Amino acid sequence: MSVAGALAALGRPVLAALAALGRVSLYAGQALAHLLRPPFYGREFLHALVQIGWLSLPVVGLTAIFTGGALALQIYAGGARFNAEAVVPSIVAIGMTRELGPVLGGLMVAARVASSIAAEIGTMKVTEQIDALTTLSTNPMKYLVVPRVLAATLAVPVLVAVGDSIGIAGGWLVAVSRLDFNSATYLKNTLDFLEFWDVGSGLVKGAVFGFIVALMGCYMGMTSGRGAQGVGAATKAAVVAASVMILAANYVLTEVFFSAG
């Protein structure tokens, strides 16, 4: 293969990825623009809020409590090498609120919600229900996308806050019952070292992650292929794309917060 052929083979997937990123960016811009313009479908928004927020609470809570407990054990094991076991409460609290809470919560919601939204909208496309909405002078972007994006953007930070609390409680439970920490001292150290922005930065991340999850679910559903195979591929692509974008956005936001001090 010539040098030109090798460069062409390398450039094709890069250009395809950039084109896909551009299409998603334009789609996100349309969704944001429609958020500010009537009509507003309150019933669809409330239904999406229950589906995304309330019904995701069990999986987020279970993930958080086991993560907090495991984090306490790992930090204690590492801190014991330097006689620094006392840092367990503060590191568990900071780690859960700034990083693990929003990221793991976002990934759990992506696995549950992005796939559900993509399958639902993809099925509507296959069965021509989206065409029927257009025929009835109902904008699919307003009726299907905006309520889900808004609900996810508002619900995921709440899930992150609940997950942070449950994760810290899981670390406290393991530390008190397994590592012989004093309960009052553990809670005091947690409150003394935890700052407002530790929690606030995690909630901002949660809002961004919720927007990404709903956006990718809607986008993949709207662009799914025909038939069951097309819907299945869209569902898989929605979860993968949302998960990767959450991890990428997490680094960007962490860098921004770090630079801001």
PDB file of C-alpha atoms in Angstrom:
ATOM      1  CA  MET A   1       0.000   0.000   0.000  1.00  0.00           C
ATOM      2  CA  SER A   2       1.279   3.441  -0.950  1.00  0.00           C
ATOM      3  CA  VAL A   3       1.702   6.295   1.483  1.00  0.00           C
ATOM      4  CA  ALA A   4      -1.298   8.074  -0.031  1.00  0.00           C
ATOM      5  CA  GLY A   5      -3.410   4.928   0.344  1.00  0.00           C
ATOM      6  CA  ALA A   6      -2.360   4.496   3.966  1.00  0.00           C
ATOM      7  CA  LEU A   7      -3.195   8.122   4.741  1.00  0.00           C
ATOM      8  CA  ALA A   8      -6.550   7.750   3.004  1.00  0.00           C
ATOM      9  CA  ALA A   9      -7.346   4.601   4.994  1.00  0.00           C
ATOM     10  CA  LEU A  10      -6.448   6.453   8.198  1.00  0.00           C
ATOM     11  CA  GLY A  11      -8.306   9.602   7.258  1.00  0.00           C
ATOM     12  CA  ARG A  12     -11.634   8.010   6.328  1.00  0.00           C
ATOM     13  CA  PRO A  13     -12.608   6.898   9.852  1.00  0.00           C
ATOM     14  CA  VAL A  14     -11.342  10.192  11.293  1.00  0.00           C
ATOM     15  CA  LEU A  15     -13.462  12.205   8.864  1.00  0.00           C
ATOM     16  CA  ALA A  16     -16.451   9.921   9.530  1.00  0.00           C
ATOM     17  CA  ALA A  17     -16.058  10.450  13.293  1.00  0.00           C
ATOM     18  CA  LEU A  18     -15.816  14.227  12.850  1.00  0.00           C
ATOM     19  CA  ALA A  19     -18.886  14.218  10.605  1.00  0.00           C
ATOM     20  CA  ALA A  20     -20.836  12.218  13.194  1.00  0.00           C
ATOM     21  CA  LEU A  21     -19.717  14.625  15.924  1.00  0.00           C
ATOM     22  CA  GLY A  22     -20.894  17.530  13.797  1.00  0.00           C
ATOM     23  CA  ARG A  23     -24.314  15.946  13.256  1.00  0.00           C
ATOM     24  CA  VAL A  24     -24.716  15.310  16.985  1.00  0.00           C
ATOM     25  CA  SER A  25     -23.651  18.890  17.756  1.00  0.00           C
ATOM     26  CA  LEU A  26     -26.241  20.296  15.338  1.00  0.00           C
ATOM     27  CA  TYR A  27     -28.870  18.007  16.843  1.00  0.00           C
ATOM     28  CA  ALA A  28     -27.950  19.214  20.333  1.00  0.00           C
ATOM     29  CA  GLY A  29     -28.248  22.811  19.152  1.00  0.00           C
ATOM     30  CA  GLN A  30     -31.733  22.134  17.781  1.00  0.00           C
ATOM     31  CA  ALA A  31     -32.775  20.502  21.065  1.00  0.00           C
ATOM     32  CA  LEU A  32     -31.513  23.489  23.080  1.00  0.00           C
ATOM     33  CA  ALA A  33     -33.267  25.933  20.753  1.00  0.00           C
ATOM     34  CA  HIS A  34     -36.588  24.094  21.104  1.00  0.00           C
ATOM     35  CA  LEU A  35     -36.274  24.120  24.902  1.00  0.00           C
ATOM     36  CA  LEU A  36     -36.985  27.854  24.865  1.00  0.00           C
ATOM     37  CA  ARG A  37     -39.891  27.887  22.395  1.00  0.00           C
ATOM     38  CA  PRO A  38     -43.496  26.789  22.937  1.00  0.00           C
ATOM     39  CA  PRO A  39     -45.477  24.588  22.834  1.00  0.00           C
ATOM     40  CA  PHE A  40     -44.456  22.699  25.971  1.00  0.00           C
ATOM     41  CA  TYR A  41     -45.719  19.180  26.603  1.00  0.00           C
ATOM     42  CA  GLY A  42     -45.951  18.984  30.396  1.00  0.00           C
ATOM     43  CA  ARG A  43     -47.464  15.514  30.495  1.00  0.00           C
ATOM     44  CA  GLU A  44     -44.631  14.049  28.440  1.00  0.00           C
ATOM     45  CA  PHE A  45     -42.113  15.845  30.645  1.00  0.00           C
ATOM     46  CA  LEU A  46     -43.605  14.444  33.861  1.00  0.00           C
ATOM     47  CA  HIS A  47     -43.724  10.942  32.394  1.00  0.00           C
ATOM     48  CA  ALA A  48     -40.073  11.202  31.357  1.00  0.00           C
ATOM     49  CA  LEU A  49     -39.165  12.587  34.791  1.00  0.00           C
ATOM     50  CA  VAL A  50     -40.632   9.521  36.491  1.00  0.00           C
ATOM     51  CA  GLN A  51     -39.046   7.102  34.036  1.00  0.00           C
ATOM     52  CA  ILE A  52     -35.595   8.687  34.161  1.00  0.00           C
ATOM     53  CA  GLY A  53     -35.470   9.902  37.754  1.00  0.00           C
ATOM     54  CA  TRP A  54     -37.605   7.867  40.098  1.00  0.00           C
ATOM     55  CA  LEU A  55     -37.214   4.488  38.382  1.00  0.00           C
ATOM     56  CA  SER A  56     -33.427   4.908  38.144  1.00  0.00           C
ATOM     57  CA  LEU A  57     -33.077   5.494  41.882  1.00  0.00           C
ATOM     58  CA  PRO A  58     -32.704   1.817  42.935  1.00  0.00           C
ATOM     59  CA  VAL A  59     -29.823   1.035  40.566  1.00  0.00           C
ATOM     60  CA  VAL A  60     -28.043   4.302  41.373  1.00  0.00           C
ATOM     61  CA  GLY A  61     -28.485   3.733  45.114  1.00  0.00           C
ATOM     62  CA  LEU A  62     -27.183   0.162  45.006  1.00  0.00           C
ATOM     63  CA  THR A  63     -24.209   1.225  42.893  1.00  0.00           C
ATOM     64  CA  ALA A  64     -23.396   4.070  45.303  1.00  0.00           C
ATOM     65  CA  ILE A  65     -23.578   2.093  48.550  1.00  0.00           C
ATOM     66  CA  PHE A  66     -21.305  -0.687  47.322  1.00  0.00           C
ATOM     67  CA  THR A  67     -18.913   1.816  45.756  1.00  0.00           C
ATOM     68  CA  GLY A  68     -18.690   3.799  49.014  1.00  0.00           C
ATOM     69  CA  GLY A  69     -18.022   0.656  51.027  1.00  0.00           C
ATOM     70  CA  ALA A  70     -15.367  -0.626  48.637  1.00  0.00           C
ATOM     71  CA  LEU A  71     -13.756   2.824  48.496  1.00  0.00           C
ATOM     72  CA  ALA A  72     -13.465   2.928  52.295  1.00  0.00           C
ATOM     73  CA  LEU A  73     -11.752  -0.469  52.346  1.00  0.00           C
ATOM     74  CA  GLN A  74      -9.330   0.447  49.567  1.00  0.00           C
ATOM     75  CA  ILE A  75      -8.385   3.812  51.078  1.00  0.00           C
ATOM     76  CA  TYR A  76      -7.860   2.219  54.476  1.00  0.00           C
ATOM     77  CA  ALA A  77      -5.633  -0.467  52.938  1.00  0.00           C
ATOM     78  CA  GLY A  78      -3.563   2.157  51.130  1.00  0.00           C
ATOM     79  CA  GLY A  79      -3.457   4.613  54.013  1.00  0.00           C
ATOM     80  CA  ALA A  80      -2.322   1.923  56.446  1.00  0.00           C
ATOM     81  CA  ARG A  81       0.987   1.736  54.563  1.00  0.00           C
ATOM     82  CA  PHE A  82       1.724   5.335  55.588  1.00  0.00           C
ATOM     83  CA  ASN A  83      -0.064   5.390  58.955  1.00  0.00           C
ATOM     84  CA  ALA A  84      -2.724   7.610  57.362  1.00  0.00           C
ATOM     85  CA  GLU A  85      -5.875   5.623  58.092  1.00  0.00           C
ATOM     86  CA  ALA A  86      -7.559   8.781  59.413  1.00  0.00           C
ATOM     87  CA  VAL A  87      -7.978  10.126  55.860  1.00  0.00           C
ATOM     88  CA  VAL A  88     -10.645   7.532  55.059  1.00  0.00           C
ATOM     89  CA  PRO A  89     -13.682   9.739  55.883  1.00  0.00           C
ATOM     90  CA  SER A  90     -12.494  12.784  53.961  1.00  0.00           C
ATOM     91  CA  ILE A  91     -11.294  10.872  50.877  1.00  0.00           C
ATOM     92  CA  VAL A  92     -14.476   8.805  50.678  1.00  0.00           C
ATOM     93  CA  ALA A  93     -16.596  11.968  50.863  1.00  0.00           C
ATOM     94  CA  ILE A  94     -14.527  13.926  48.336  1.00  0.00           C
ATOM     95  CA  GLY A  95     -14.141  10.950  45.986  1.00  0.00           C
ATOM     96  CA  MET A  96     -17.868  10.222  45.977  1.00  0.00           C
ATOM     97  CA  THR A  97     -19.056  13.800  45.533  1.00  0.00           C
ATOM     98  CA  ARG A  98     -16.508  15.022  43.000  1.00  0.00           C
ATOM     99  CA  GLU A  99     -15.924  11.941  40.861  1.00  0.00           C
ATOM    100  CA  LEU A 100     -17.409   8.536  41.586  1.00  0.00           C
ATOM    101  CA  GLY A 101     -20.927   9.692  42.402  1.00  0.00           C
ATOM    102  CA  PRO A 102     -21.597  11.622  39.179  1.00  0.00           C
ATOM    103  CA  VAL A 103     -19.619   9.322  36.873  1.00  0.00           C
ATOM    104  CA  LEU A 104     -21.008   6.010  38.098  1.00  0.00           C
ATOM    105  CA  GLY A 105     -24.476   7.506  38.429  1.00  0.00           C
ATOM    106  CA  GLY A 106     -24.261   8.843  34.879  1.00  0.00           C
ATOM    107  CA  LEU A 107     -23.066   5.510  33.514  1.00  0.00           C
ATOM    108  CA  MET A 108     -25.847   3.614  35.289  1.00  0.00           C
ATOM    109  CA  VAL A 109     -28.437   6.029  33.949  1.00  0.00           C
ATOM    110  CA  ALA A 110     -26.880   5.746  30.477  1.00  0.00           C
ATOM    111  CA  ALA A 111     -27.165   1.953  30.585  1.00  0.00           C
ATOM    112  CA  ARG A 112     -30.785   2.102  31.664  1.00  0.00           C
ATOM    113  CA  VAL A 113     -32.179   5.263  30.073  1.00  0.00           C
ATOM    114  CA  ALA A 114     -30.242   5.772  26.823  1.00  0.00           C
ATOM    115  CA  SER A 115     -31.086   2.249  25.684  1.00  0.00           C
ATOM    116  CA  SER A 116     -34.745   2.670  26.666  1.00  0.00           C
ATOM    117  CA  ILE A 117     -35.126   6.004  24.864  1.00  0.00           C
ATOM    118  CA  ALA A 118     -33.354   4.747  21.740  1.00  0.00           C
ATOM    119  CA  ALA A 119     -35.485   1.589  21.612  1.00  0.00           C
ATOM    120  CA  GLU A 120     -38.716   3.528  22.165  1.00  0.00           C
ATOM    121  CA  ILE A 121     -38.065   6.229  19.573  1.00  0.00           C
ATOM    122  CA  GLY A 122     -36.491   3.742  17.155  1.00  0.00           C
ATOM    123  CA  THR A 123     -39.603   1.570  17.343  1.00  0.00           C
ATOM    124  CA  MET A 124     -41.774   4.629  16.754  1.00  0.00           C
ATOM    125  CA  LYS A 125     -39.721   5.418  13.668  1.00  0.00           C
ATOM    126  CA  VAL A 126     -39.969   1.850  12.337  1.00  0.00           C
ATOM    127  CA  THR A 127     -43.733   1.778  12.861  1.00  0.00           C
ATOM    128  CA  GLU A 128     -44.058   5.246  11.247  1.00  0.00           C
ATOM    129  CA  GLN A 129     -45.483   6.857  14.385  1.00  0.00           C
ATOM    130  CA  ILE A 130     -43.026   9.740  14.030  1.00  0.00           C
ATOM    131  CA  ASP A 131     -44.325  10.354  10.494  1.00  0.00           C
ATOM    132  CA  ALA A 132     -47.839  10.354  11.947  1.00  0.00           C
ATOM    133  CA  LEU A 133     -46.831  13.037  14.459  1.00  0.00           C
ATOM    134  CA  THR A 134     -45.539  15.203  11.624  1.00  0.00           C
ATOM    135  CA  THR A 135     -48.772  14.639   9.700  1.00  0.00           C
ATOM    136  CA  LEU A 136     -50.721  15.830  12.751  1.00  0.00           C
ATOM    137  CA  SER A 137     -48.604  19.033  12.819  1.00  0.00           C
ATOM    138  CA  THR A 138     -46.738  17.920  15.948  1.00  0.00           C
ATOM    139  CA  ASN A 139     -43.007  18.565  15.900  1.00  0.00           C
ATOM    140  CA  PRO A 140     -41.232  15.314  16.918  1.00  0.00           C
ATOM    141  CA  MET A 141     -38.359  17.336  18.368  1.00  0.00           C
ATOM    142  CA  LYS A 142     -40.758  19.211  20.670  1.00  0.00           C
ATOM    143  CA  TYR A 143     -42.884  16.196  21.573  1.00  0.00           C
ATOM    144  CA  LEU A 144     -40.290  13.417  21.893  1.00  0.00           C
ATOM    145  CA  VAL A 145     -36.846  14.956  22.405  1.00  0.00           C
ATOM    146  CA  VAL A 146     -37.297  18.118  24.484  1.00  0.00           C
ATOM    147  CA  PRO A 147     -39.264  16.531  27.381  1.00  0.00           C
ATOM    148  CA  ARG A 148     -36.747  13.698  27.715  1.00  0.00           C
ATOM    149  CA  VAL A 149     -33.693  15.948  27.495  1.00  0.00           C
ATOM    150  CA  LEU A 150     -35.113  18.415  30.018  1.00  0.00           C
ATOM    151  CA  ALA A 151     -36.200  15.644  32.393  1.00  0.00           C
ATOM    152  CA  ALA A 152     -32.796  13.947  32.288  1.00  0.00           C
ATOM    153  CA  THR A 153     -30.932  17.231  32.760  1.00  0.00           C
ATOM    154  CA  LEU A 154     -32.965  17.960  35.892  1.00  0.00           C
ATOM    155  CA  ALA A 155     -33.264  14.421  37.264  1.00  0.00           C
ATOM    156  CA  VAL A 156     -29.684  13.168  37.053  1.00  0.00           C
ATOM    157  CA  PRO A 157     -28.236  15.841  39.429  1.00  0.00           C
ATOM    158  CA  VAL A 158     -30.856  14.787  41.992  1.00  0.00           C
ATOM    159  CA  LEU A 159     -29.854  11.159  41.485  1.00  0.00           C
ATOM    160  CA  VAL A 160     -26.207  12.161  41.907  1.00  0.00           C
ATOM    161  CA  ALA A 161     -26.986  13.965  45.178  1.00  0.00           C
ATOM    162  CA  VAL A 162     -28.862  10.938  46.498  1.00  0.00           C
ATOM    163  CA  GLY A 163     -26.094   8.637  45.292  1.00  0.00           C
ATOM    164  CA  ASP A 164     -23.457  10.774  47.006  1.00  0.00           C
ATOM    165  CA  SER A 165     -25.328  10.552  50.303  1.00  0.00           C
ATOM    166  CA  ILE A 166     -25.826   6.794  50.001  1.00  0.00           C
ATOM    167  CA  GLY A 167     -22.192   6.267  48.972  1.00  0.00           C
ATOM    168  CA  ILE A 168     -20.881   8.261  51.946  1.00  0.00           C
ATOM    169  CA  ALA A 169     -23.251   6.288  54.170  1.00  0.00           C
ATOM    170  CA  GLY A 170     -21.872   3.057  52.705  1.00  0.00           C
ATOM    171  CA  GLY A 171     -18.329   4.167  53.512  1.00  0.00           C
ATOM    172  CA  TRP A 172     -19.397   5.112  57.049  1.00  0.00           C
ATOM    173  CA  LEU A 173     -21.102   1.746  57.553  1.00  0.00           C
ATOM    174  CA  VAL A 174     -18.045  -0.218  56.458  1.00  0.00           C
ATOM    175  CA  ALA A 175     -15.657   2.000  58.437  1.00  0.00           C
ATOM    176  CA  VAL A 176     -17.659   1.685  61.667  1.00  0.00           C
ATOM    177  CA  SER A 177     -18.561  -2.004  61.420  1.00  0.00           C
ATOM    178  CA  ARG A 178     -15.470  -3.365  59.680  1.00  0.00           C
ATOM    179  CA  LEU A 179     -12.592  -0.974  60.352  1.00  0.00           C
ATOM    180  CA  ASP A 180     -13.378  -0.002  63.964  1.00  0.00           C
ATOM    181  CA  PHE A 181     -13.820   3.730  63.325  1.00  0.00           C
ATOM    182  CA  ASN A 182     -15.675   5.806  65.886  1.00  0.00           C
ATOM    183  CA  SER A 183     -18.998   6.822  64.363  1.00  0.00           C
ATOM    184  CA  ALA A 184     -19.046  10.404  65.687  1.00  0.00           C
ATOM    185  CA  THR A 185     -15.418  11.036  64.704  1.00  0.00           C
ATOM    186  CA  TYR A 186     -15.975   9.640  61.211  1.00  0.00           C
ATOM    187  CA  LEU A 187     -18.996  11.860  60.611  1.00  0.00           C
ATOM    188  CA  LYS A 188     -17.204  14.918  62.030  1.00  0.00           C
ATOM    189  CA  ASN A 189     -14.199  14.396  59.737  1.00  0.00           C
ATOM    190  CA  THR A 190     -16.534  13.969  56.783  1.00  0.00           C
ATOM    191  CA  LEU A 191     -18.299  17.280  57.458  1.00  0.00           C
ATOM    192  CA  ASP A 192     -15.086  19.158  58.306  1.00  0.00           C
ATOM    193  CA  PHE A 193     -13.310  18.310  55.048  1.00  0.00           C
ATOM    194  CA  LEU A 194     -16.277  18.385  52.659  1.00  0.00           C
ATOM    195  CA  GLU A 195     -16.710  21.762  50.950  1.00  0.00           C
ATOM    196  CA  PHE A 196     -19.663  23.220  49.082  1.00  0.00           C
ATOM    197  CA  TRP A 197     -17.940  23.095  45.701  1.00  0.00           C
ATOM    198  CA  ASP A 198     -17.143  19.393  46.160  1.00  0.00           C
ATOM    199  CA  VAL A 199     -20.865  18.737  46.031  1.00  0.00           C
ATOM    200  CA  GLY A 200     -21.631  21.510  43.548  1.00  0.00           C
ATOM    201  CA  SER A 201     -19.138  20.343  40.940  1.00  0.00           C
ATOM    202  CA  GLY A 202     -20.634  16.853  41.053  1.00  0.00           C
ATOM    203  CA  LEU A 203     -24.137  18.237  40.531  1.00  0.00           C
ATOM    204  CA  VAL A 204     -22.982  20.272  37.520  1.00  0.00           C
ATOM    205  CA  LYS A 205     -21.457  17.118  36.092  1.00  0.00           C
ATOM    206  CA  GLY A 206     -24.720  15.296  36.725  1.00  0.00           C
ATOM    207  CA  ALA A 207     -26.694  17.871  34.720  1.00  0.00           C
ATOM    208  CA  VAL A 208     -24.276  17.598  31.789  1.00  0.00           C
ATOM    209  CA  PHE A 209     -24.300  13.802  31.932  1.00  0.00           C
ATOM    210  CA  GLY A 210     -28.107  13.739  32.006  1.00  0.00           C
ATOM    211  CA  PHE A 211     -28.238  15.957  28.917  1.00  0.00           C
ATOM    212  CA  ILE A 212     -25.792  13.650  27.132  1.00  0.00           C
ATOM    213  CA  VAL A 213     -27.713  10.489  28.037  1.00  0.00           C
ATOM    214  CA  ALA A 214     -31.077  11.750  26.806  1.00  0.00           C
ATOM    215  CA  LEU A 215     -29.593  13.427  23.741  1.00  0.00           C
ATOM    216  CA  MET A 216     -27.800  10.299  22.562  1.00  0.00           C
ATOM    217  CA  GLY A 217     -30.821   8.109  23.221  1.00  0.00           C
ATOM    218  CA  CYS A 218     -33.038  10.427  21.178  1.00  0.00           C
ATOM    219  CA  TYR A 219     -30.486  10.915  18.403  1.00  0.00           C
ATOM    220  CA  MET A 220     -29.778   7.212  17.944  1.00  0.00           C
ATOM    221  CA  GLY A 221     -33.490   6.431  18.039  1.00  0.00           C
ATOM    222  CA  MET A 222     -34.293   9.084  15.439  1.00  0.00           C
ATOM    223  CA  THR A 223     -31.523   7.878  13.132  1.00  0.00           C
ATOM    224  CA  SER A 224     -32.052   4.133  13.628  1.00  0.00           C
ATOM    225  CA  GLY A 225     -32.314   1.786  10.703  1.00  0.00           C
ATOM    226  CA  ARG A 226     -35.418  -0.086   9.669  1.00  0.00           C
ATOM    227  CA  GLY A 227     -36.519  -3.306  11.310  1.00  0.00           C
ATOM    228  CA  ALA A 228     -35.654  -4.996  14.565  1.00  0.00           C
ATOM    229  CA  GLN A 229     -31.970  -5.147  13.662  1.00  0.00           C
ATOM    230  CA  GLY A 230     -31.831  -1.385  13.130  1.00  0.00           C
ATOM    231  CA  VAL A 231     -33.509  -0.685  16.463  1.00  0.00           C
ATOM    232  CA  GLY A 232     -31.148  -3.088  18.229  1.00  0.00           C
ATOM    233  CA  ALA A 233     -28.117  -1.418  16.664  1.00  0.00           C
ATOM    234  CA  ALA A 234     -29.428   2.021  17.660  1.00  0.00           C
ATOM    235  CA  THR A 235     -29.942   0.857  21.249  1.00  0.00           C
ATOM    236  CA  LYS A 236     -26.401  -0.472  21.478  1.00  0.00           C
ATOM    237  CA  ALA A 237     -24.940   2.628  19.841  1.00  0.00           C
ATOM    238  CA  ALA A 238     -26.828   4.904  22.241  1.00  0.00           C
ATOM    239  CA  VAL A 239     -25.364   3.231  25.336  1.00  0.00           C
ATOM    240  CA  VAL A 240     -21.826   3.120  23.935  1.00  0.00           C
ATOM    241  CA  ALA A 241     -21.882   6.716  22.681  1.00  0.00           C
ATOM    242  CA  ALA A 242     -23.417   8.077  25.891  1.00  0.00           C
ATOM    243  CA  SER A 243     -20.909   6.207  28.072  1.00  0.00           C
ATOM    244  CA  VAL A 244     -17.897   7.381  26.075  1.00  0.00           C
ATOM    245  CA  MET A 245     -19.150  10.959  25.953  1.00  0.00           C
ATOM    246  CA  ILE A 246     -19.787  10.935  29.710  1.00  0.00           C
ATOM    247  CA  LEU A 247     -16.198   9.881  30.390  1.00  0.00           C
ATOM    248  CA  ALA A 248     -14.853  12.475  27.950  1.00  0.00           C
ATOM    249  CA  ALA A 249     -17.063  15.227  29.379  1.00  0.00           C
ATOM    250  CA  ASN A 250     -16.018  14.214  32.882  1.00  0.00           C
ATOM    251  CA  TYR A 251     -12.370  14.858  32.056  1.00  0.00           C
ATOM    252  CA  VAL A 252     -13.146  18.195  30.392  1.00  0.00           C
ATOM    253  CA  LEU A 253     -15.266  19.372  33.318  1.00  0.00           C
ATOM    254  CA  THR A 254     -12.688  18.170  35.846  1.00  0.00           C
ATOM    255  CA  GLU A 255     -10.009  20.098  33.974  1.00  0.00           C
ATOM    256  CA  VAL A 256     -12.189  23.213  33.960  1.00  0.00           C
ATOM    257  CA  PHE A 257     -12.941  22.948  37.686  1.00  0.00           C
ATOM    258  CA  PHE A 258      -9.285  22.250  38.448  1.00  0.00           C
ATOM    259  CA  SER A 259      -8.152  25.298  36.470  1.00  0.00           C
ATOM    260  CA  ALA A 260     -10.778  27.457  38.143  1.00  0.00           C
ATOM    261  CA  GLY A 261      -9.276  26.548  41.497  1.00  0.00           C
TER     262      GLY A 261
END
